[in-house]
Coordinates of C-alpha atoms in Angstrom, one line a residue:
Chain A
X1 CA 101.9 91.1 84.0
X2 CA 100.6 89.3 80.9
X3 CA 97.3 91.1 80.9
X4 CA 98.9 94.5 81.4
X5 CA 98.3 97.1 78.8
X6 CA 100.8 99.9 78.9
X7 CA 100.1 103.3 77.4
X8 CA 103.0 105.4 76.5
X9 CA 102.7 109.2 76.3
X10 CA 106.4 109.8 75.9
X11 CA 106.0 113.5 75.2
X12 CA 104.2 113.8 78.5
X13 CA 106.4 111.5 80.5
X14 CA 103.3 109.9 81.8
X15 CA 102.9 106.2 81.8
X16 CA 99.8 104.5 83.1
X17 CA 98.7 100.9 83.4
X18 CA 95.1 100.0 82.9
X19 CA 94.8 96.5 84.3
X20 CA 94.3 97.6 87.9
X21 CA 90.8 99.0 87.4
X22 CA 88.7 96.8 89.6
X23 CA 86.7 95.4 86.8
X24 CA 83.9 97.8 87.1
X25 CA 84.3 100.0 84.1
X26 CA 85.9 97.9 81.5
X27 CA 89.0 99.6 80.5
X28 CA 88.9 103.2 81.8
X29 CA 92.4 104.3 82.3
X30 CA 93.2 105.1 85.9
X31 CA 95.3 108.2 86.4
X32 CA 95.8 108.8 90.1
X33 CA 99.4 109.8 89.5
X34 CA 101.6 110.9 86.8
X35 CA 105.2 110.1 86.0
X36 CA 106.6 113.5 85.7
X37 CA 109.6 115.7 86.1
X38 CA 109.1 117.8 89.1
X39 CA 111.0 120.8 88.2
X40 CA 112.1 122.1 91.5
X41 CA 115.0 124.2 90.4
X42 CA 116.4 126.0 93.4
X43 CA 114.8 129.4 93.6
X44 CA 112.8 129.0 90.5
X45 CA 109.0 128.9 90.4
X46 CA 107.3 125.6 89.9
X47 CA 107.1 124.8 86.2
X48 CA 105.5 121.8 84.6
X49 CA 104.2 120.6 81.3
X50 CA 102.0 117.9 82.7
X51 CA 99.0 120.0 82.2
X52 CA 99.5 120.5 78.5
X53 CA 97.8 117.3 77.4
X54 CA 95.9 116.0 80.3
X55 CA 92.7 116.7 78.5
X56 CA 93.8 114.1 76.1
X57 CA 94.2 111.6 78.9
X58 CA 90.6 112.0 79.9
X59 CA 89.4 110.4 76.7
X60 CA 90.0 106.7 77.4
X61 CA 91.4 104.5 74.7
X62 CA 89.8 101.1 74.2
X63 CA 91.9 98.4 75.8
X64 CA 92.2 94.8 74.9
X65 CA 90.5 92.4 77.4
X66 CA 90.0 94.2 80.6
X67 CA 89.9 91.8 83.5
X68 CA 86.5 90.5 84.7
X69 CA 85.2 91.5 88.0
X70 CA 86.2 88.2 89.6
X71 CA 89.7 88.4 88.1
X72 CA 90.2 91.8 89.4
X73 CA 88.9 90.9 92.8
X74 CA 91.0 87.7 92.9
X75 CA 94.2 89.7 92.1
X76 CA 93.3 92.3 94.8
X77 CA 92.8 89.8 97.6
X78 CA 96.0 88.0 96.6
X79 CA 97.9 91.2 96.8
X80 CA 96.3 92.3 100.1
X81 CA 96.6 88.8 101.6
X82 CA 94.0 89.3 104.3
X83 CA 94.0 86.2 106.6
X84 CA 90.8 84.3 107.1
X85 CA 92.1 82.8 110.4
X86 CA 93.6 84.4 113.4
X87 CA 97.4 85.0 113.2
X88 CA 99.7 85.5 116.1
X89 CA 102.7 87.0 114.2
X90 CA 102.8 89.4 111.3
X91 CA 106.4 89.7 110.2
X92 CA 105.9 92.4 107.6
X93 CA 104.1 94.8 110.0
X94 CA 106.4 93.6 112.8
X95 CA 103.4 92.7 115.0
X96 CA 102.6 90.1 117.6
X97 CA 99.5 89.2 119.6
X98 CA 100.2 89.2 123.3
X99 CA 98.3 89.0 126.6
X100 CA 96.2 85.9 126.3
X101 CA 96.1 86.1 122.6
X102 CA 94.0 89.2 122.2
X103 CA 96.2 92.3 122.6
X104 CA 98.0 93.7 119.6
X105 CA 101.6 95.0 119.6
X106 CA 103.3 96.6 116.6
X107 CA 106.8 98.0 116.3
X108 CA 106.9 101.2 114.3
X109 CA 109.7 103.7 113.4
X110 CA 108.7 107.4 113.1
X111 CA 109.3 108.3 109.5
X112 CA 110.9 111.5 108.1
X113 CA 107.6 112.7 106.7
X114 CA 105.7 112.1 109.8
X115 CA 107.4 114.9 111.8
X116 CA 106.9 118.6 111.7
X117 CA 109.4 121.4 111.5
X118 CA 110.5 120.7 115.0
X119 CA 111.3 117.0 114.2
X120 CA 108.7 115.6 116.5
X121 CA 105.8 113.5 115.3
X122 CA 102.7 115.6 114.6
X123 CA 99.5 114.8 116.4
X124 CA 98.2 113.8 112.9
X125 CA 100.9 111.2 112.8
X126 CA 99.9 109.9 116.2
X127 CA 96.3 109.6 115.2
X128 CA 97.3 107.9 111.9
X129 CA 99.3 105.3 113.8
X130 CA 96.3 104.7 116.2
X131 CA 94.1 104.1 113.2
X132 CA 96.7 101.9 111.5
X133 CA 97.3 99.7 114.4
X134 CA 93.6 99.3 115.1
X135 CA 93.1 98.1 111.5
X136 CA 96.1 95.8 111.7
X137 CA 94.7 94.3 114.9
X138 CA 91.5 93.4 113.0
X139 CA 93.7 92.1 110.2
X140 CA 95.4 89.6 112.5
X141 CA 92.1 88.5 114.0
X142 CA 91.0 86.9 110.8
X143 CA 87.8 88.9 111.1
X144 CA 88.6 91.6 108.6
X145 CA 86.2 91.7 105.7
X146 CA 86.5 93.9 102.7
X147 CA 86.2 97.2 104.4
X148 CA 87.7 99.7 106.8
X149 CA 87.9 97.4 109.8
X150 CA 84.5 95.9 109.3
X151 CA 84.1 92.2 110.3
X152 CA 82.4 89.6 108.1
X153 CA 79.2 89.8 110.0
X154 CA 79.2 93.5 109.8
X155 CA 79.5 93.4 106.0
X156 CA 76.6 90.9 105.8
X157 CA 74.6 93.4 107.8
X158 CA 75.7 96.5 105.9
X159 CA 77.4 98.0 109.0
X160 CA 80.5 100.2 109.3
X161 CA 82.3 101.4 112.3
X162 CA 82.0 105.0 113.4
X163 CA 83.9 106.6 116.3
X164 CA 81.7 108.3 118.8
X165 CA 84.3 109.5 121.3
X166 CA 88.1 109.7 121.4
X167 CA 90.5 110.8 124.1
X168 CA 94.2 111.1 123.4
X169 CA 96.7 112.1 126.0
X170 CA 100.2 112.9 124.8
X171 CA 102.9 112.8 127.4
X172 CA 105.8 113.2 125.1
X173 CA 106.1 113.5 121.3
X174 CA 108.3 110.9 119.6
X175 CA 111.0 112.2 117.4
X176 CA 112.2 111.3 113.9
X177 CA 113.7 107.9 113.8
X178 CA 112.5 106.8 117.2
X179 CA 111.3 103.2 117.5
X180 CA 107.9 102.9 119.1
X181 CA 105.9 100.0 120.4
X182 CA 102.2 100.5 120.0
X183 CA 99.7 98.3 121.9
X184 CA 96.0 98.3 121.2
X185 CA 93.1 96.2 122.5
X186 CA 89.3 96.3 122.6
X187 CA 86.7 96.0 125.3
X188 CA 83.0 96.2 125.8
X189 CA 81.2 99.5 126.0
X190 CA 77.5 99.2 126.8
X191 CA 75.2 97.1 124.8
X192 CA 76.0 98.4 121.4
X193 CA 79.5 99.8 121.5
X194 CA 83.1 98.8 121.6
X195 CA 85.9 100.4 123.4
X196 CA 89.4 100.6 121.9
X197 CA 92.5 101.7 123.8
X198 CA 96.1 102.3 122.9
X199 CA 99.4 102.7 124.6
X200 CA 102.4 104.1 122.7
X201 CA 105.8 103.6 124.2
X202 CA 109.4 104.2 123.3
X203 CA 110.9 100.8 122.6
X204 CA 114.3 101.3 124.3
X205 CA 113.2 103.3 127.3
X206 CA 109.7 101.9 127.8
X207 CA 108.6 105.4 128.5
X208 CA 104.9 106.1 127.7
X209 CA 104.4 108.7 125.0
X210 CA 100.7 108.4 124.3
X211 CA 97.6 106.9 126.0
X212 CA 94.4 106.8 124.2
X213 CA 90.9 105.5 124.4
X214 CA 87.9 105.5 122.1
X215 CA 84.3 104.3 121.7
X216 CA 83.0 102.9 118.5
X217 CA 79.4 102.2 117.4
X218 CA 77.9 100.8 114.3
X219 CA 76.2 102.6 111.4
X220 CA 74.1 101.2 108.6
X221 CA 75.9 102.0 105.4
X222 CA 72.7 102.4 103.5
X223 CA 70.4 104.2 105.9
X224 CA 73.2 106.2 107.5
X225 CA 71.6 105.5 110.9
X226 CA 73.2 104.2 114.0
X227 CA 72.5 100.5 114.5
X228 CA 72.3 98.1 117.4
X229 CA 75.1 95.6 117.5
X230 CA 73.8 92.3 116.0
X231 CA 74.4 89.2 118.1
X232 CA 76.5 87.6 115.4
X233 CA 78.8 90.7 115.4
X234 CA 79.1 90.5 119.2
X235 CA 79.9 86.8 118.9
X236 CA 82.7 87.6 116.5
X237 CA 84.4 90.4 118.5
X238 CA 83.6 89.7 122.2
X239 CA 86.3 86.9 122.5
X240 CA 88.8 89.7 122.0
X241 CA 87.5 92.0 124.8
X242 CA 89.9 92.9 127.7
X243 CA 88.7 95.0 130.7
X244 CA 91.7 97.3 130.9
X245 CA 91.9 101.1 130.6
X246 CA 94.8 103.1 129.1
X247 CA 93.4 106.3 130.6
X248 CA 91.7 106.6 133.9
X249 CA 89.0 109.0 133.1
X250 CA 87.6 110.7 136.2
X251 CA 84.9 112.6 134.5
X252 CA 83.3 112.6 131.1
X253 CA 82.6 116.3 130.7
X254 CA 80.2 117.2 128.0
X255 CA 81.9 119.1 125.3
X256 CA 80.3 122.5 124.9
X257 CA 79.2 123.8 121.5
X258 CA 81.3 126.5 120.0
X259 CA 79.6 129.8 119.6
X260 CA 80.5 132.8 117.5
X261 CA 82.9 134.0 120.2
X262 CA 85.4 131.2 119.7
X263 CA 89.0 132.4 120.0
X264 CA 90.2 130.6 116.9
X265 CA 88.0 130.2 113.9
X266 CA 88.5 129.2 110.3
X267 CA 85.2 129.1 108.4
X268 CA 86.9 128.6 105.0
X269 CA 87.6 124.9 105.2
X270 CA 86.7 122.7 102.3
X271 CA 87.6 119.0 102.1
X272 CA 90.1 118.3 99.4
X273 CA 90.6 115.1 97.5
X274 CA 93.6 114.3 99.7
X275 CA 91.4 114.6 102.8
X276 CA 89.2 111.6 101.9
X277 CA 89.9 108.2 103.3
X278 CA 89.0 104.9 101.6
X279 CA 85.4 105.2 102.9
X280 CA 85.2 108.5 101.0
X281 CA 85.0 110.3 104.3
X282 CA 86.9 113.0 106.0
X283 CA 87.8 111.1 109.1
X284 CA 88.9 112.2 112.6
X285 CA 92.5 112.6 111.7
X286 CA 91.9 115.3 109.1
X287 CA 89.6 117.2 111.5
X288 CA 92.4 117.3 113.9
X289 CA 94.8 118.5 111.2
X290 CA 92.4 121.3 110.5
X291 CA 92.0 122.2 114.2
X292 CA 95.8 122.4 114.6
X293 CA 96.1 124.6 111.5
X294 CA 93.8 127.1 113.2
X295 CA 94.9 127.1 116.8
X296 CA 98.7 126.7 116.7
X297 CA 101.2 129.3 116.0
X298 CA 104.6 127.7 116.6
X299 CA 107.1 129.3 114.3
Chain B
X1 CA 111.7 110.2 133.3
X2 CA 113.2 111.6 136.4
X3 CA 113.7 115.0 134.9
X4 CA 110.3 115.2 133.4
X5 CA 108.0 118.0 134.5
X6 CA 104.4 117.3 133.7
X7 CA 101.8 120.1 133.6
X8 CA 98.3 119.2 134.1
X9 CA 95.5 121.2 132.7
X10 CA 92.7 118.9 133.7
X11 CA 89.9 121.2 132.8
X12 CA 91.3 121.3 129.3
X13 CA 92.1 117.7 128.9
X14 CA 95.5 118.9 127.7
X15 CA 98.6 117.5 129.1
X16 CA 102.1 118.6 128.0
X17 CA 105.5 117.8 129.0
X18 CA 108.3 120.3 128.9
X19 CA 111.4 118.3 129.0
X20 CA 111.6 117.6 125.3
X21 CA 112.4 121.2 124.4
X22 CA 115.8 120.9 122.9
X23 CA 117.4 123.1 125.5
X24 CA 117.2 126.3 123.5
X25 CA 114.6 128.2 125.3
X26 CA 114.8 127.1 128.9
X27 CA 111.4 126.0 129.8
X28 CA 109.0 127.1 127.1
X29 CA 106.2 124.6 127.0
X30 CA 105.9 122.8 123.7
X31 CA 102.4 122.4 122.5
X32 CA 102.5 120.7 119.1
X33 CA 99.5 118.6 120.0
X34 CA 96.7 118.5 122.5
X35 CA 95.2 115.6 124.4
X36 CA 91.6 116.1 123.6
X37 CA 88.2 114.6 123.1
X38 CA 87.5 114.7 119.4
X39 CA 83.8 115.0 119.5
X40 CA 82.9 113.3 116.2
X41 CA 79.4 112.5 117.0
X42 CA 77.7 111.0 113.9
X43 CA 76.1 113.7 111.9
X44 CA 76.9 116.4 114.3
X45 CA 79.1 119.3 113.6
X46 CA 82.6 119.4 115.1
X47 CA 82.5 120.7 118.6
X48 CA 85.4 121.4 120.8
X49 CA 86.4 123.1 123.9
X50 CA 90.1 123.1 123.3
X51 CA 90.0 126.7 122.2
X52 CA 88.6 128.0 125.4
X53 CA 91.7 128.4 127.3
X54 CA 94.5 128.0 124.8
X55 CA 95.4 131.7 125.3
X56 CA 96.3 130.6 128.8
X57 CA 98.7 128.0 127.5
X58 CA 100.6 130.6 125.5
X59 CA 101.8 132.2 128.8
X60 CA 104.5 129.7 129.7
X61 CA 104.8 128.7 133.4
X62 CA 108.3 128.7 134.9
X63 CA 109.7 125.1 135.0
X64 CA 112.1 123.7 137.4
X65 CA 115.4 122.8 135.9
X66 CA 115.1 122.7 132.1
X67 CA 117.7 120.4 130.6
X68 CA 121.0 122.0 129.4
X69 CA 121.7 122.0 125.7
X70 CA 124.0 119.0 126.0
X71 CA 121.6 117.0 128.1
X72 CA 118.8 117.6 125.5
X73 CA 121.1 116.8 122.6
X74 CA 122.3 113.6 124.3
X75 CA 118.8 112.4 125.0
X76 CA 117.8 113.1 121.4
X77 CA 120.7 111.2 119.8
X78 CA 120.1 108.3 122.2
X79 CA 116.5 108.1 121.1
X80 CA 117.3 108.5 117.4
X81 CA 120.2 106.1 117.6
X82 CA 121.9 107.2 114.4
X83 CA 124.8 104.8 113.7
X84 CA 128.3 106.3 113.3
X85 CA 129.4 103.2 111.3
X86 CA 128.0 101.4 108.4
X87 CA 125.2 98.9 109.1
X88 CA 124.2 96.1 106.9
X89 CA 120.9 95.2 108.6
X90 CA 118.3 97.4 110.1
X91 CA 115.7 95.2 111.9
X92 CA 113.3 97.9 112.9
X93 CA 113.0 99.4 109.4
X94 CA 113.2 95.9 107.9
X95 CA 116.1 96.9 105.7
X96 CA 119.3 95.3 104.3
X97 CA 122.2 96.5 102.3
X98 CA 122.6 94.4 99.1
X99 CA 124.6 94.3 95.9
X100 CA 128.2 94.8 96.9
X101 CA 127.3 96.4 100.1
X102 CA 125.9 99.7 98.7
X103 CA 122.3 99.2 97.5
X104 CA 119.6 99.7 100.1
X105 CA 116.4 97.5 100.3
X106 CA 113.5 98.1 102.6
X107 CA 110.3 96.1 103.1
X108 CA 107.3 98.4 103.6
X109 CA 103.5 97.7 104.0
X110 CA 101.1 100.2 102.4
X111 CA 99.2 101.7 105.4
X112 CA 95.5 102.5 105.7
X113 CA 96.1 106.3 105.7
X114 CA 98.4 106.2 102.7
X115 CA 95.8 105.3 100.2
X116 CA 93.1 107.4 98.5
X117 CA 89.4 106.9 98.2
X118 CA 90.1 104.2 95.6
X119 CA 92.3 102.3 98.1
X120 CA 95.5 102.6 96.0
X121 CA 98.5 104.4 97.3
X122 CA 98.5 108.1 96.3
X123 CA 101.4 109.6 94.4
X124 CA 102.1 111.6 97.5
X125 CA 102.6 108.3 99.4
X126 CA 104.9 107.0 96.7
X127 CA 107.1 110.2 96.9
X128 CA 107.1 110.0 100.7
X129 CA 108.4 106.5 100.6
X130 CA 111.1 107.5 98.1
X131 CA 112.2 110.2 100.5
X132 CA 112.0 107.9 103.5
X133 CA 114.1 105.1 101.9
X134 CA 116.7 107.6 100.7
X135 CA 117.2 108.9 104.2
X136 CA 117.2 105.5 105.7
X137 CA 119.9 104.5 103.2
X138 CA 122.1 107.4 104.5
X139 CA 121.2 106.3 108.0
X140 CA 122.6 102.8 107.4
X141 CA 125.7 104.2 105.7
X142 CA 127.0 105.7 109.0
X143 CA 127.3 109.1 107.2
X144 CA 124.2 110.7 108.5
X145 CA 124.8 113.9 110.4
X146 CA 122.2 115.9 112.2
X147 CA 120.1 116.9 109.2
X148 CA 117.9 115.9 106.4
X149 CA 120.2 113.4 104.8
X150 CA 123.3 115.6 105.1
X151 CA 126.6 113.8 105.7
X152 CA 129.2 114.8 108.4
X153 CA 131.4 116.7 105.9
X154 CA 128.3 118.5 104.5
X155 CA 127.4 119.7 108.0
X156 CA 131.0 120.9 108.6
X157 CA 130.6 122.9 105.3
X158 CA 127.1 124.2 106.0
X159 CA 125.7 122.3 103.0
X160 CA 122.3 120.8 102.5
X161 CA 120.9 118.6 99.7
X162 CA 118.5 120.1 97.2
X163 CA 116.8 118.1 94.4
X164 CA 117.3 119.6 91.0
X165 CA 115.5 117.0 88.9
X166 CA 113.1 114.1 89.6
X167 CA 111.5 111.6 87.2
X168 CA 109.0 109.2 88.6
X169 CA 107.3 106.5 86.4
X170 CA 104.4 104.7 87.9
X171 CA 103.5 101.4 86.2
X172 CA 100.9 100.2 88.8
X173 CA 99.7 101.7 92.0
X174 CA 100.1 99.5 95.1
X175 CA 97.0 98.9 97.2
X176 CA 96.2 99.0 100.9
X177 CA 98.0 96.3 102.8
X178 CA 100.3 95.3 99.9
X179 CA 103.9 94.4 100.9
X180 CA 106.5 96.4 98.9
X181 CA 110.2 96.1 98.5
X182 CA 111.9 99.4 97.8
X183 CA 115.4 99.5 96.5
X184 CA 117.5 102.7 96.2
X185 CA 121.0 103.5 95.3
X186 CA 123.2 106.4 94.3
X187 CA 125.5 107.2 91.5
X188 CA 127.6 110.1 90.2
X189 CA 126.1 113.0 88.2
X190 CA 128.6 115.3 86.8
X191 CA 131.2 117.0 88.9
X192 CA 129.0 118.4 91.6
X193 CA 125.8 116.3 91.6
X194 CA 124.6 113.0 92.8
X195 CA 122.1 110.7 91.1
X196 CA 119.6 108.7 93.2
X197 CA 117.4 105.9 91.7
X198 CA 114.6 103.8 93.1
X199 CA 112.8 100.7 92.2
X200 CA 109.5 99.8 94.0
X201 CA 108.3 96.2 93.6
X202 CA 105.5 94.0 94.9
X203 CA 107.2 91.6 97.3
X204 CA 105.2 88.5 96.4
X205 CA 105.0 89.0 92.6
X206 CA 108.2 90.9 92.0
X207 CA 106.2 93.1 89.7
X208 CA 107.6 96.6 89.3
X209 CA 105.3 99.3 90.5
X210 CA 107.5 102.4 90.3
X211 CA 110.8 103.4 88.8
X212 CA 112.3 106.7 89.7
X213 CA 115.5 108.7 89.3
X214 CA 116.6 112.1 90.6
X215 CA 119.6 114.5 90.7
X216 CA 120.8 116.2 93.8
X217 CA 123.1 119.1 94.3
X218 CA 124.4 121.0 97.3
X219 CA 123.3 124.3 98.6
X220 CA 125.0 126.5 101.2
X221 CA 122.6 126.8 104.2
X222 CA 123.7 130.3 105.0
X223 CA 124.2 131.9 101.6
X224 CA 121.3 129.9 100.0
X225 CA 123.6 129.5 96.9
X226 CA 124.4 126.3 95.1
X227 CA 127.8 125.0 96.0
X228 CA 130.5 122.8 94.4
X229 CA 130.8 119.4 96.0
X230 CA 133.8 119.6 98.3
X231 CA 136.4 116.8 97.9
X232 CA 135.7 115.6 101.5
X233 CA 132.0 115.1 100.7
X234 CA 132.8 113.3 97.5
X235 CA 135.2 111.0 99.4
X236 CA 132.4 110.2 101.8
X237 CA 129.7 109.3 99.3
X238 CA 131.6 108.1 96.1
X239 CA 132.3 104.6 97.6
X240 CA 128.5 104.1 97.5
X241 CA 128.1 105.0 93.8
X242 CA 126.7 102.4 91.4
X243 CA 126.4 103.0 87.6
X244 CA 122.8 101.6 87.2
X245 CA 119.7 103.4 85.9
X246 CA 116.2 102.6 87.1
X247 CA 114.8 104.5 84.1
X248 CA 116.3 104.7 80.6
X249 CA 115.7 108.3 79.7
X250 CA 115.8 108.8 76.0
X251 CA 115.6 112.5 76.1
X252 CA 115.7 115.2 78.7
X253 CA 113.2 117.6 77.3
X254 CA 113.3 121.0 78.9
X255 CA 110.2 121.7 80.9
X256 CA 108.4 124.7 79.5
X257 CA 107.2 127.6 81.6
X258 CA 103.5 127.8 82.3
X259 CA 101.8 130.8 80.9
X260 CA 98.4 132.3 81.8
X261 CA 96.7 129.9 79.4
X262 CA 97.4 126.8 81.5
X263 CA 94.5 124.4 81.6
X264 CA 94.5 123.9 85.4
X265 CA 95.4 126.7 87.6
X266 CA 95.1 127.3 91.4
X267 CA 96.6 130.6 92.3
X268 CA 95.3 130.5 95.9
X269 CA 97.8 128.1 97.4
X270 CA 99.5 129.1 100.7
X271 CA 101.8 126.8 102.6
X272 CA 100.2 125.6 105.9
X273 CA 102.1 124.5 108.9
X274 CA 101.5 120.9 108.0
X275 CA 103.2 121.5 104.6
X276 CA 106.6 122.2 106.2
X277 CA 109.2 119.5 106.6
X278 CA 112.0 119.4 109.2
X279 CA 114.1 121.8 107.1
X280 CA 111.2 124.3 107.4
X281 CA 110.7 123.9 103.7
X282 CA 107.7 123.0 101.5
X283 CA 109.4 120.1 99.7
X284 CA 108.7 118.3 96.4
X285 CA 106.1 116.0 97.9
X286 CA 103.8 118.8 98.9
X287 CA 104.2 120.5 95.5
X288 CA 103.0 117.3 93.9
X289 CA 100.0 117.1 96.3
X290 CA 99.1 120.6 95.3
X291 CA 99.4 119.7 91.6
X292 CA 97.2 116.7 92.0
X293 CA 94.5 118.7 93.8
X294 CA 94.3 121.0 90.8
X295 CA 94.5 118.6 87.9
X296 CA 92.6 115.5 88.9
X297 CA 88.9 114.9 89.1
X298 CA 88.4 111.3 90.0
X299 CA 85.2 111.0 91.9

C-alpha cells in the first residue's frame, strides 16, 4: 500500500487508485469504476451526478513514482498466484484433480445473479462455468502462462486457443443455490486439435444436468491464422489426455448457413464494452446470449 | 430421475426436460436454453440451425404425469437446501459467521468471466458479489424465506426489500484469479430501514479493495408502496445489527436530477430478458452496467 496514490474527488464521491496500472503508461489514472451513490429511489427515475465532472477525470494528474513494469508485473503475479507446478488440490476454488491425476473437478454454487427470472441458471451461466472450469483446469496443471488458458510453449509461439466446435446438451437447469460438481478433461482431436469435455452434476443427487464437448485449435496471435500444433505444445498437454466422451455424438451434421428467411433475426447487434473478454474478443458465451435474446419469449 | 420425462429433438440437437417446471402449468416444456452446436468457426460468421424448428417447440407436447405443486416445491427446497436455523459455517460457499456471531465472511475467487478486457473485475462484478454475499448472509441466518433475501415474517406480510441508497467506494480493482474475502453485516437505519455494509479485501495482503454501504426499506409486493417495518420483522433481524460503518460519510449530498445538458446520454436503453433478476426486475447492478456503457471509453 505504500506506493499507493489516492485521489479524492469528494464532491464526486469518486475515489480511484493509480498504482494498479500495469506499468505501461506511467501514471494514467484507471477509472473502470466509480464510487457512487446509485440513486434507485423506488419509482423514481435514475438520477446521478457522476457525469457532471467526468470530463475532469479524463485529464490525468501527474503521480509520484508510478511502478516500473517489473514491479507491476511482480505484484500482479503475486496476486494471481498462478502455480508453475502441477497442483492436485485448489482449496479456494474448491477443486481437486481426480482419475489418474488428469481430470478436474470443481464444486460450484449457483449464484443469485446467475439465474434468470425463473430462478434457474441461464445458458449463459452454464457456458461461463464451462469456460471457468476449463481455465482452472489449466491453472492447476502448472502449464498456464500469462493468457486465456495458453500454455508456456503456446506463448513462446504466439499461439492462442480458439474454439472450433462446441456441443452442449442440457438435461436439467440447476436452480439458485444449488451445489454443482463440474468435471472437465481433455483428449486428442486429430493432429492439431484438442478435445475438451464437461459433465455438470448436482452434488447431492448425482443427477447429470449438462454434458458438453468441444474442439479447440490454435491460432497465431499475430497473423490471425490457424496454426499447426507445435511438438513442444503437444508434449506439454498430451500427458493430460483421456479418451472419454461426455456426449456420444452419432452424427456431426453440418450446420447450414442462415439465409434471409430465418425465423428469428436481429441485425442490430453491436458489441458493447461489457461484451469483451480479456482477449478483447466477443467470445462464444456472448454470442449465445445474443441468440437467446432473439429466439426466446418466455414471459 | 424416475419422474423425468425427456424429449428428444435429435434433428435440432435440442434436448429439454419437463419435470422442473414448478408445477404451475402442468407440462409446459421449459426452454430456457438449447443444447446446440455453437458454430464459431474462426473468421466465419455465426451460423446456426437452432432457429429452423423452434416454432415447433412452442407447441407443447402433452407429458405424462407432471409433478404436483407440492412435489415440485419439495424437490426445489431439497435442491436449494435453505437452512431453517442459523448456521455458522457454509462449506460450499466458503463462508463463516464471525464477530459475535453476526458478521458474514465469504472467500471468493475472481472468475475469468468477471473481468473486463483489462483483466480487472468490472464494477458490475463488484456489485454482483455484494448482492451475492448479502443474500448468502441471510441464507446462513436461517431467516431466508422463499424470495430474494426476504425473511419469513416479510413473506407473511407480502414485503420485499428495496434499496434506497447505495455508496460504493473502490480503492483498487481485484484482478482475475485473485482471492478475496468479503465481509458484510447489517445495522439499524431509522425506524423503518436497515443498513448493510461491506468490506472487500485481498486475502493474502489484507489490502482493502472496496468499501460499501447501503440502506434498505420494505415495499409491499402487492400495492407496490413503501411499508413500515412490522415489529415481527424487526424482531427477526435486529439481533443481527452491528453499529459499524464501512465508509465514514461526511455528507449526504442530494443527488441532482439530470437535465437535457447531461454530458453522457443514452436514451435508447431497453431492458432485455437477460437484464431481469429473479424478482423480474432490472436491479441496481444492471443500471450501473448501463451507466458504464455510456460514460466510459477505455480502449
